[in-house]
Coordinates of C-alpha atoms in Angstrom, one line a residue:
M799 CA 257.1 135.5 29.9
K800 CA 259.4 132.4 29.5
N801 CA 262.4 134.6 29.8
L802 CA 261.2 136.2 32.8
K803 CA 260.6 132.7 34.5
Q804 CA 264.3 131.8 33.5
L805 CA 265.5 135.1 35.4
L806 CA 263.3 134.2 38.2
L807 CA 264.3 130.6 38.5
T808 CA 268.3 131.6 38.4
S809 CA 268.1 134.2 41.1
A810 CA 266.2 131.7 43.3
F811 CA 269.6 129.5 43.0
I812 CA 272.1 131.9 43.1
F813 CA 270.0 133.0 46.7
L814 CA 269.7 129.2 48.1
G815 CA 273.8 129.1 47.2
L816 CA 274.8 131.9 49.1
C817 CA 272.2 130.7 52.1
L818 CA 273.7 126.9 52.0
A819 CA 277.3 128.0 51.3
Q820 CA 279.0 126.8 54.7
A821 CA 281.7 123.9 53.7
Q822 CA 285.2 125.3 53.4
E823 CA 286.8 126.0 50.3
R824 CA 289.7 124.1 49.3
D825 CA 291.9 124.8 46.2
D826 CA 294.1 122.1 46.1
R827 CA 290.6 119.5 45.9
A828 CA 287.6 119.6 44.3
T829 CA 284.6 120.0 46.6
I830 CA 282.2 117.7 45.1
L831 CA 280.8 116.3 48.4
N832 CA 280.1 118.9 51.0
F833 CA 279.7 122.1 49.3
K834 CA 275.7 123.4 48.3
G835 CA 275.6 126.0 45.9
I836 CA 274.4 125.9 42.3
Q837 CA 274.5 122.3 41.3
Y838 CA 273.1 119.8 38.3
K839 CA 273.6 115.8 38.1
S840 CA 272.9 113.8 35.3
N841 CA 270.0 111.7 35.5
D842 CA 272.0 108.9 35.3
S843 CA 274.3 109.8 37.9
L844 CA 277.1 109.8 35.6
F845 CA 277.8 113.4 35.5
Y846 CA 278.0 116.1 38.3
I847 CA 278.8 120.0 38.4
N848 CA 278.9 122.4 41.2
F849 CA 279.5 126.0 40.1
R850 CA 280.1 128.8 41.9
F851 CA 281.6 132.4 41.5
R852 CA 282.9 135.1 44.0
M853 CA 284.5 138.8 43.7
Q854 CA 286.4 141.3 46.0
N855 CA 285.9 144.6 45.4
R856 CA 288.1 147.1 47.3
L857 CA 289.1 150.7 48.2
G858 CA 293.0 151.6 49.1
F859 CA 294.8 153.9 50.3
K860 CA 298.9 154.2 50.7
Q861 CA 301.0 157.1 52.2
E862 CA 305.1 157.2 51.7
L863 CA 305.5 159.2 55.0
N864 CA 308.4 160.9 53.4
D865 CA 307.1 161.1 49.9
I866 CA 305.6 164.7 48.7
D867 CA 302.7 163.1 46.3
D868 CA 299.4 162.7 47.7
G869 CA 299.4 159.2 47.9
K870 CA 298.3 156.0 45.9
F871 CA 294.5 154.7 45.6
D872 CA 294.0 151.1 44.9
A873 CA 290.2 151.5 44.2
R874 CA 289.7 148.0 41.8
I875 CA 288.2 144.5 41.6
R876 CA 291.2 142.7 43.1
R877 CA 289.5 139.2 42.1
L878 CA 286.6 137.8 39.8
R879 CA 287.1 134.4 39.6
M880 CA 284.4 131.3 38.2
R881 CA 284.9 128.1 39.6
M882 CA 283.5 124.8 38.4
D883 CA 283.9 121.1 40.3
G884 CA 282.4 118.2 39.3
Y885 CA 283.1 114.1 38.6
I886 CA 282.5 112.2 35.4
Y887 CA 281.2 108.6 35.4
T888 CA 282.1 108.3 38.9
P889 CA 283.1 110.4 41.9
K890 CA 286.4 108.9 41.9
I891 CA 287.4 110.9 38.8
S892 CA 286.7 114.9 39.8
Y893 CA 288.1 117.7 38.2
S894 CA 288.5 121.3 39.3
V895 CA 288.4 124.2 36.8
Q896 CA 288.9 128.2 37.8
L897 CA 289.0 131.1 35.7
A898 CA 290.2 134.3 36.4
F899 CA 288.4 138.1 35.1
T900 CA 291.0 140.6 36.4
R901 CA 294.3 141.9 35.3
S902 CA 295.7 141.5 38.6
D903 CA 294.7 137.9 39.0
Q904 CA 296.5 136.7 35.6
D905 CA 300.3 138.2 35.9
Y906 CA 299.7 139.9 32.8
D907 CA 302.1 142.6 34.4
D908 CA 305.2 140.0 34.5
T909 CA 304.1 138.1 31.6
K910 CA 302.3 140.4 29.6
V911 CA 299.8 137.4 28.6
A912 CA 296.2 137.0 29.9
N913 CA 296.3 134.1 32.2
I914 CA 292.8 133.2 32.7
V915 CA 293.3 129.6 33.7
R916 CA 294.0 129.3 37.6
D917 CA 293.0 125.6 38.1
A918 CA 292.8 123.2 35.5
V919 CA 293.1 119.5 37.1
M920 CA 291.9 116.4 37.4
F921 CA 291.9 113.8 40.6
Y922 CA 291.6 109.7 40.7
N923 CA 290.0 109.2 44.6
F924 CA 291.5 106.1 45.3
S925 CA 289.6 106.6 48.9
D926 CA 288.6 109.3 50.9
D927 CA 292.2 109.7 52.4
F928 CA 294.3 109.1 49.2
Y929 CA 293.9 111.1 45.9
L930 CA 296.4 111.7 42.8
S931 CA 295.9 115.2 40.9
F932 CA 297.4 115.5 37.3
G933 CA 297.3 119.1 36.0
Q934 CA 297.5 122.8 37.0
N935 CA 296.9 123.5 40.7
K936 CA 298.4 124.6 44.0
L937 CA 301.3 123.3 44.7
P938 CA 301.5 121.9 48.8
G939 CA 303.4 125.1 49.8
N940 CA 303.4 127.1 52.6
R941 CA 299.5 127.2 54.5
Q942 CA 298.7 130.9 53.8
R943 CA 298.7 130.1 50.1
V944 CA 297.2 126.6 50.4
N945 CA 294.6 128.9 51.8
S946 CA 292.2 130.1 49.5
S947 CA 292.3 133.8 48.9
G948 CA 288.7 133.4 49.7
Q949 CA 289.6 132.3 53.3
L950 CA 291.9 135.0 54.4
Q951 CA 291.3 137.4 57.5
F952 CA 293.1 140.3 56.2
A953 CA 292.5 141.8 52.8
D954 CA 295.8 140.3 51.4
R955 CA 298.2 137.3 52.3
S956 CA 301.6 138.8 54.0
L957 CA 304.9 139.6 52.6
V958 CA 306.2 136.5 53.9
N959 CA 303.7 135.1 51.3
D960 CA 304.5 137.7 48.4
N961 CA 308.3 137.0 48.8
F962 CA 308.5 133.5 48.8
T963 CA 305.4 131.3 47.8
L964 CA 305.1 128.9 45.2
D965 CA 301.9 129.3 43.9
R966 CA 300.4 127.4 41.3
D967 CA 302.2 125.2 38.6
F968 CA 301.8 122.2 36.3
G969 CA 302.2 118.5 37.2
I970 CA 301.2 115.4 39.6
S971 CA 301.0 115.2 43.0
L972 CA 300.0 112.4 45.8
N973 CA 298.0 113.6 48.7
L974 CA 297.7 111.4 51.7
S975 CA 295.4 111.6 55.0
K976 CA 296.1 108.7 57.4
K977 CA 296.4 108.9 61.6
I978 CA 299.5 107.8 63.9
G979 CA 297.6 106.2 66.7
N980 CA 295.2 108.5 67.5
M981 CA 296.8 111.6 65.6
P982 CA 296.1 112.4 62.1
F983 CA 298.3 113.9 59.7
N984 CA 298.5 114.9 56.0
A985 CA 301.0 114.1 53.4
K986 CA 301.6 115.8 50.1
A987 CA 304.0 115.4 47.2
A988 CA 304.0 117.1 44.0
I989 CA 306.4 116.8 40.9
S990 CA 306.0 119.9 38.5
T991 CA 307.3 121.5 35.8
G992 CA 308.7 124.8 38.1
E993 CA 307.6 127.8 35.5
G994 CA 304.2 128.3 36.7
R995 CA 301.3 128.7 34.8
A996 CA 302.0 130.9 32.3
A997 CA 304.6 128.7 30.8
S998 CA 303.8 127.6 26.9
S999 CA 307.1 124.5 27.3
T1000 CA 309.4 124.2 29.9
D1001 CA 313.3 122.9 30.1
P1002 CA 314.5 119.6 31.9
G1003 CA 314.4 121.1 35.2
L1004 CA 311.5 120.3 37.3
A1005 CA 309.9 121.4 40.5
Y1006 CA 310.2 118.6 43.6
T1007 CA 307.7 119.9 46.5
G1008 CA 306.7 117.9 49.5
R1009 CA 304.4 119.2 52.9
V1010 CA 303.5 117.1 55.8
E1011 CA 301.0 118.2 58.5
F1012 CA 300.3 116.8 62.2
L1013 CA 297.4 117.3 64.1
P1014 CA 297.9 116.1 67.8
L1015 CA 294.5 117.2 69.0
G1016 CA 292.7 115.8 66.5
K1017 CA 291.0 117.3 63.4
F1018 CA 289.6 120.5 63.2
S1019 CA 285.2 121.1 62.8
D1020 CA 284.6 121.0 58.8
G1021 CA 288.1 122.0 57.8
N1022 CA 288.6 124.7 59.7
D1023 CA 292.5 124.4 59.4
Y1024 CA 292.0 125.9 55.8
Q1025 CA 290.9 129.0 56.3
E1026 CA 291.6 132.1 59.3
G1027 CA 290.1 132.9 61.9
D1028 CA 288.3 130.1 64.6
L1029 CA 285.0 130.9 62.8
E1030 CA 283.6 127.2 63.8
R1031 CA 284.2 128.0 67.2
E1032 CA 286.1 125.0 68.3
E1033 CA 284.7 123.1 71.8
T1034 CA 287.9 121.8 72.1
P1035 CA 291.7 123.3 71.5
K1036 CA 292.7 122.6 68.1
L1037 CA 296.5 122.5 66.4
S1038 CA 298.3 121.7 63.3
I1039 CA 302.1 121.6 62.7
G1040 CA 303.2 121.7 59.2
G1041 CA 306.1 122.1 57.3
G1042 CA 308.1 121.3 54.0
Y1043 CA 310.5 121.8 50.9
S1044 CA 310.7 122.6 47.7
Y1045 CA 313.6 122.2 45.1
N1046 CA 312.8 124.0 42.0
D1047 CA 315.8 123.3 39.3
R1048 CA 316.5 125.9 36.7
T1049 CA 313.2 128.0 36.6
K1050 CA 313.1 130.3 34.1
R1051 CA 311.4 132.8 36.4
E1052 CA 312.2 135.4 39.0
G1053 CA 310.5 134.0 41.7
G1054 CA 310.2 130.5 40.5
Q1055 CA 306.4 130.0 39.6
L1056 CA 305.8 133.9 39.7
G1057 CA 307.6 136.8 38.3
R1058 CA 309.6 137.9 35.0
F1059 CA 311.2 135.2 32.8
V1060 CA 314.9 135.7 33.0
K1061 CA 317.7 134.4 30.8
N1062 CA 319.6 132.5 33.1
P1063 CA 318.0 129.8 35.1
F1064 CA 317.6 129.7 38.6
T1065 CA 318.0 127.1 41.4
F1066 CA 315.5 127.5 44.2
K1067 CA 315.4 125.9 47.5
T1068 CA 312.8 126.9 49.4
T1069 CA 312.0 125.5 53.3
F1070 CA 308.5 126.5 55.4
A1071 CA 307.0 125.6 58.5
D1072 CA 303.6 126.5 60.0
A1073 CA 301.2 126.4 62.6
I1074 CA 297.9 127.3 63.5
F1075 CA 296.0 127.0 66.7
K1076 CA 292.2 127.8 67.3
Y1077 CA 289.7 127.6 70.3
S1078 CA 286.3 129.1 71.4
G1079 CA 286.8 131.7 68.8
F1080 CA 290.4 132.5 69.2
A1081 CA 292.9 131.9 66.4
Y1082 CA 297.0 132.1 66.4
Q1083 CA 299.0 131.4 63.3
A1084 CA 302.6 131.7 62.6
E1085 CA 304.9 130.9 59.5
Y1086 CA 308.4 130.8 58.7
M1087 CA 309.5 130.8 55.4
R1088 CA 313.6 130.6 53.6
R1089 CA 315.0 130.7 50.0
D1090 CA 318.1 129.9 48.8
V1091 CA 319.2 130.5 45.6
D1092 CA 323.3 130.1 44.4
N1093 CA 323.5 133.3 42.2
P1094 CA 320.3 135.5 42.6
F1095 CA 321.8 137.9 40.1
N1096 CA 320.2 137.8 36.6
V1097 CA 318.8 139.9 33.6
T1098 CA 315.3 139.8 32.4
D1099 CA 314.3 138.0 29.1
E1100 CA 313.1 141.3 27.3
E1101 CA 313.1 143.1 24.5
T1102 CA 315.1 145.4 26.7
P1103 CA 316.7 143.6 29.3
Q1104 CA 316.9 144.5 32.9
E1105 CA 319.0 143.7 35.7
T1106 CA 317.2 141.6 38.2
V1107 CA 317.8 140.0 41.9
A1108 CA 315.5 136.9 42.9
Y1109 CA 314.7 137.5 46.8
K1110 CA 317.3 135.4 48.8
G1111 CA 316.8 135.3 52.7
W1112 CA 313.6 134.4 54.8
G1113 CA 310.7 135.9 56.7
V1114 CA 307.9 135.4 59.4
N1115 CA 304.6 135.8 59.8
Q1116 CA 302.5 135.9 63.0
Q1117 CA 298.7 136.5 63.0
V1118 CA 296.2 136.4 66.1
S1119 CA 292.6 137.2 65.6
Y1120 CA 289.1 136.8 68.0
L1121 CA 285.9 136.2 66.7
M1122 CA 283.4 138.3 68.6
N1123 CA 279.5 138.2 69.2
H1124 CA 277.6 138.9 65.8
G1125 CA 280.2 137.9 63.6
Y1126 CA 282.6 140.5 64.2
E1127 CA 286.4 139.9 64.2
I1128 CA 289.4 141.9 65.5
A1129 CA 292.5 140.5 64.0
G1130 CA 296.6 142.0 64.1
R1131 CA 299.2 140.9 62.3
Y1132 CA 303.2 141.3 62.8
T1133 CA 305.2 140.3 59.1
M1134 CA 309.0 140.3 59.0
V1135 CA 311.2 139.9 55.9
Q1136 CA 315.1 139.6 56.1
P1137 CA 317.4 139.6 52.8
D1138 CA 320.3 137.7 52.6
S1139 CA 323.7 139.8 53.1
E1140 CA 324.3 138.9 49.2
I1141 CA 321.3 141.0 48.0
K1142 CA 321.5 143.6 50.9
A1143 CA 322.6 146.1 48.2
F1144 CA 319.2 145.9 46.5
E1145 CA 316.5 144.8 49.4
R1146 CA 316.1 145.7 53.1
Q1147 CA 314.5 144.6 55.6
T1148 CA 311.1 145.2 55.8
E1149 CA 308.8 145.1 58.8
V1150 CA 305.2 144.8 58.5
M1151 CA 302.1 145.6 61.5
E1152 CA 298.4 145.7 60.6
L1153 CA 295.6 145.5 62.3
G1154 CA 291.8 144.1 61.2
L1155 CA 288.1 144.3 61.6
T1156 CA 285.8 141.9 59.7
K1157 CA 282.3 141.5 59.5
Y1158 CA 281.0 137.8 58.2
V1159 CA 277.8 137.9 57.0
K1160 CA 278.0 134.5 55.9
S1161 CA 281.3 133.2 56.9
H1162 CA 283.8 133.9 54.2
R1163 CA 281.2 134.3 51.4
L1164 CA 279.9 137.6 52.3
K1165 CA 282.0 139.5 54.9
F1166 CA 283.3 143.2 55.1
Q1167 CA 286.9 143.5 55.8
L1168 CA 288.6 147.1 57.1
N1169 CA 292.5 147.1 57.6
G1170 CA 294.9 149.2 58.9
N1171 CA 298.7 148.7 58.3
Y1172 CA 301.9 150.4 59.0
T1173 CA 305.9 149.5 57.1
F1174 CA 309.0 150.8 58.7
K1175 CA 312.7 149.5 57.1
D1176 CA 315.7 148.5 58.7
G1177 CA 313.8 148.1 62.2
H1178 CA 313.4 152.1 62.4
F1179 CA 310.1 152.5 63.8
N1180 CA 309.9 156.2 63.2
N1181 CA 308.2 158.8 61.3
S1182 CA 311.2 159.8 59.6
N1183 CA 312.7 156.6 58.0
D1184 CA 313.1 156.6 54.1
K1185 CA 309.8 154.7 52.5
S1186 CA 308.3 154.3 55.7
S1187 CA 304.4 153.9 54.8
W1188 CA 300.9 153.5 56.1
G1189 CA 298.0 152.3 54.4
A1190 CA 294.4 150.7 54.6
M1191 CA 292.2 149.2 53.1
F1192 CA 288.2 148.2 52.5
Q1193 CA 287.1 145.0 50.6
V1194 CA 283.8 143.1 50.3
E1195 CA 283.9 139.6 49.3
L1196 CA 281.1 137.9 48.1
G1197 CA 280.9 134.4 46.3
I1198 CA 278.9 131.0 46.5

């Protein structure tokens, strides 16, 4: 009987968390003030913990048009994560821990190590608008990366993000939110190892990253600028314009914080700019990224070394969407990545066109996503081009 009561109580807490989960998820700060999920606070109020989980289950298919096989299926748990946020002794000292339990979420294929820990970071909150972080967490990079993967309107981030993103790293960051006159702005700066979350040690080369955001039309409702789609149906137009730069000195990995390890360190210089506009259910966002590297050619640091090339070039991504009645959203996305002339023998201009239909049951916490995409190379929009392909994806996200 006692075990039955505990089971019923736990189930009630999970149901309550699903019903109350409204606040937007931030991967770069502990959500200790506005999230209502499964919580515990000590009697003396010196300890607080906020527990949640989320999972993404998907079924997808991809067919290369000139391929003789029957296509490729993608049926798996894309993400299964547990996250704990809280504070100890005082809300000024907070923390965030996030763990991943699926192979595709652990960088295993690149590192051959199950990197379970995604975030393990402490924050010191000097005030509501200024805080410092120390540990492993997301760098202040491009907007689509800073947004949680649980806040996306397509099943995956864009190809621009795949090729140029900064991802997670271990280091220290400063985060400031103020106003210039009546215009809010956010400024972030970080110094990190540059090798990402798989590194067991680091070389003398570090990564230096900075980002700034301007909101000329005022703040978004309830953190609406950190999720895709206008689920808040902004009553007045809202705009955020952001940009930044990262200098990763002598990284040992193909993609900076991601990819296989290499014998000769790279130095990456990454520039990014983005904007997001929302009003009355309509949303538009655009993102530009560029990466420069002096010598993109290298050899992997493996038992059997292989030649490899760092992606040098630029890309642009645009998304537009409209939230209809009853939680249905239609969205379109166009993405293009352009390799630098130095690596065009190994990489080709790639463009992707996508359509998406999403049913939001409880904001981004419970949603059903159906996406279709068409990929083509070198600007040839036709079915006879080498490696052109089409695909479809159905994904269910559930979390608290």
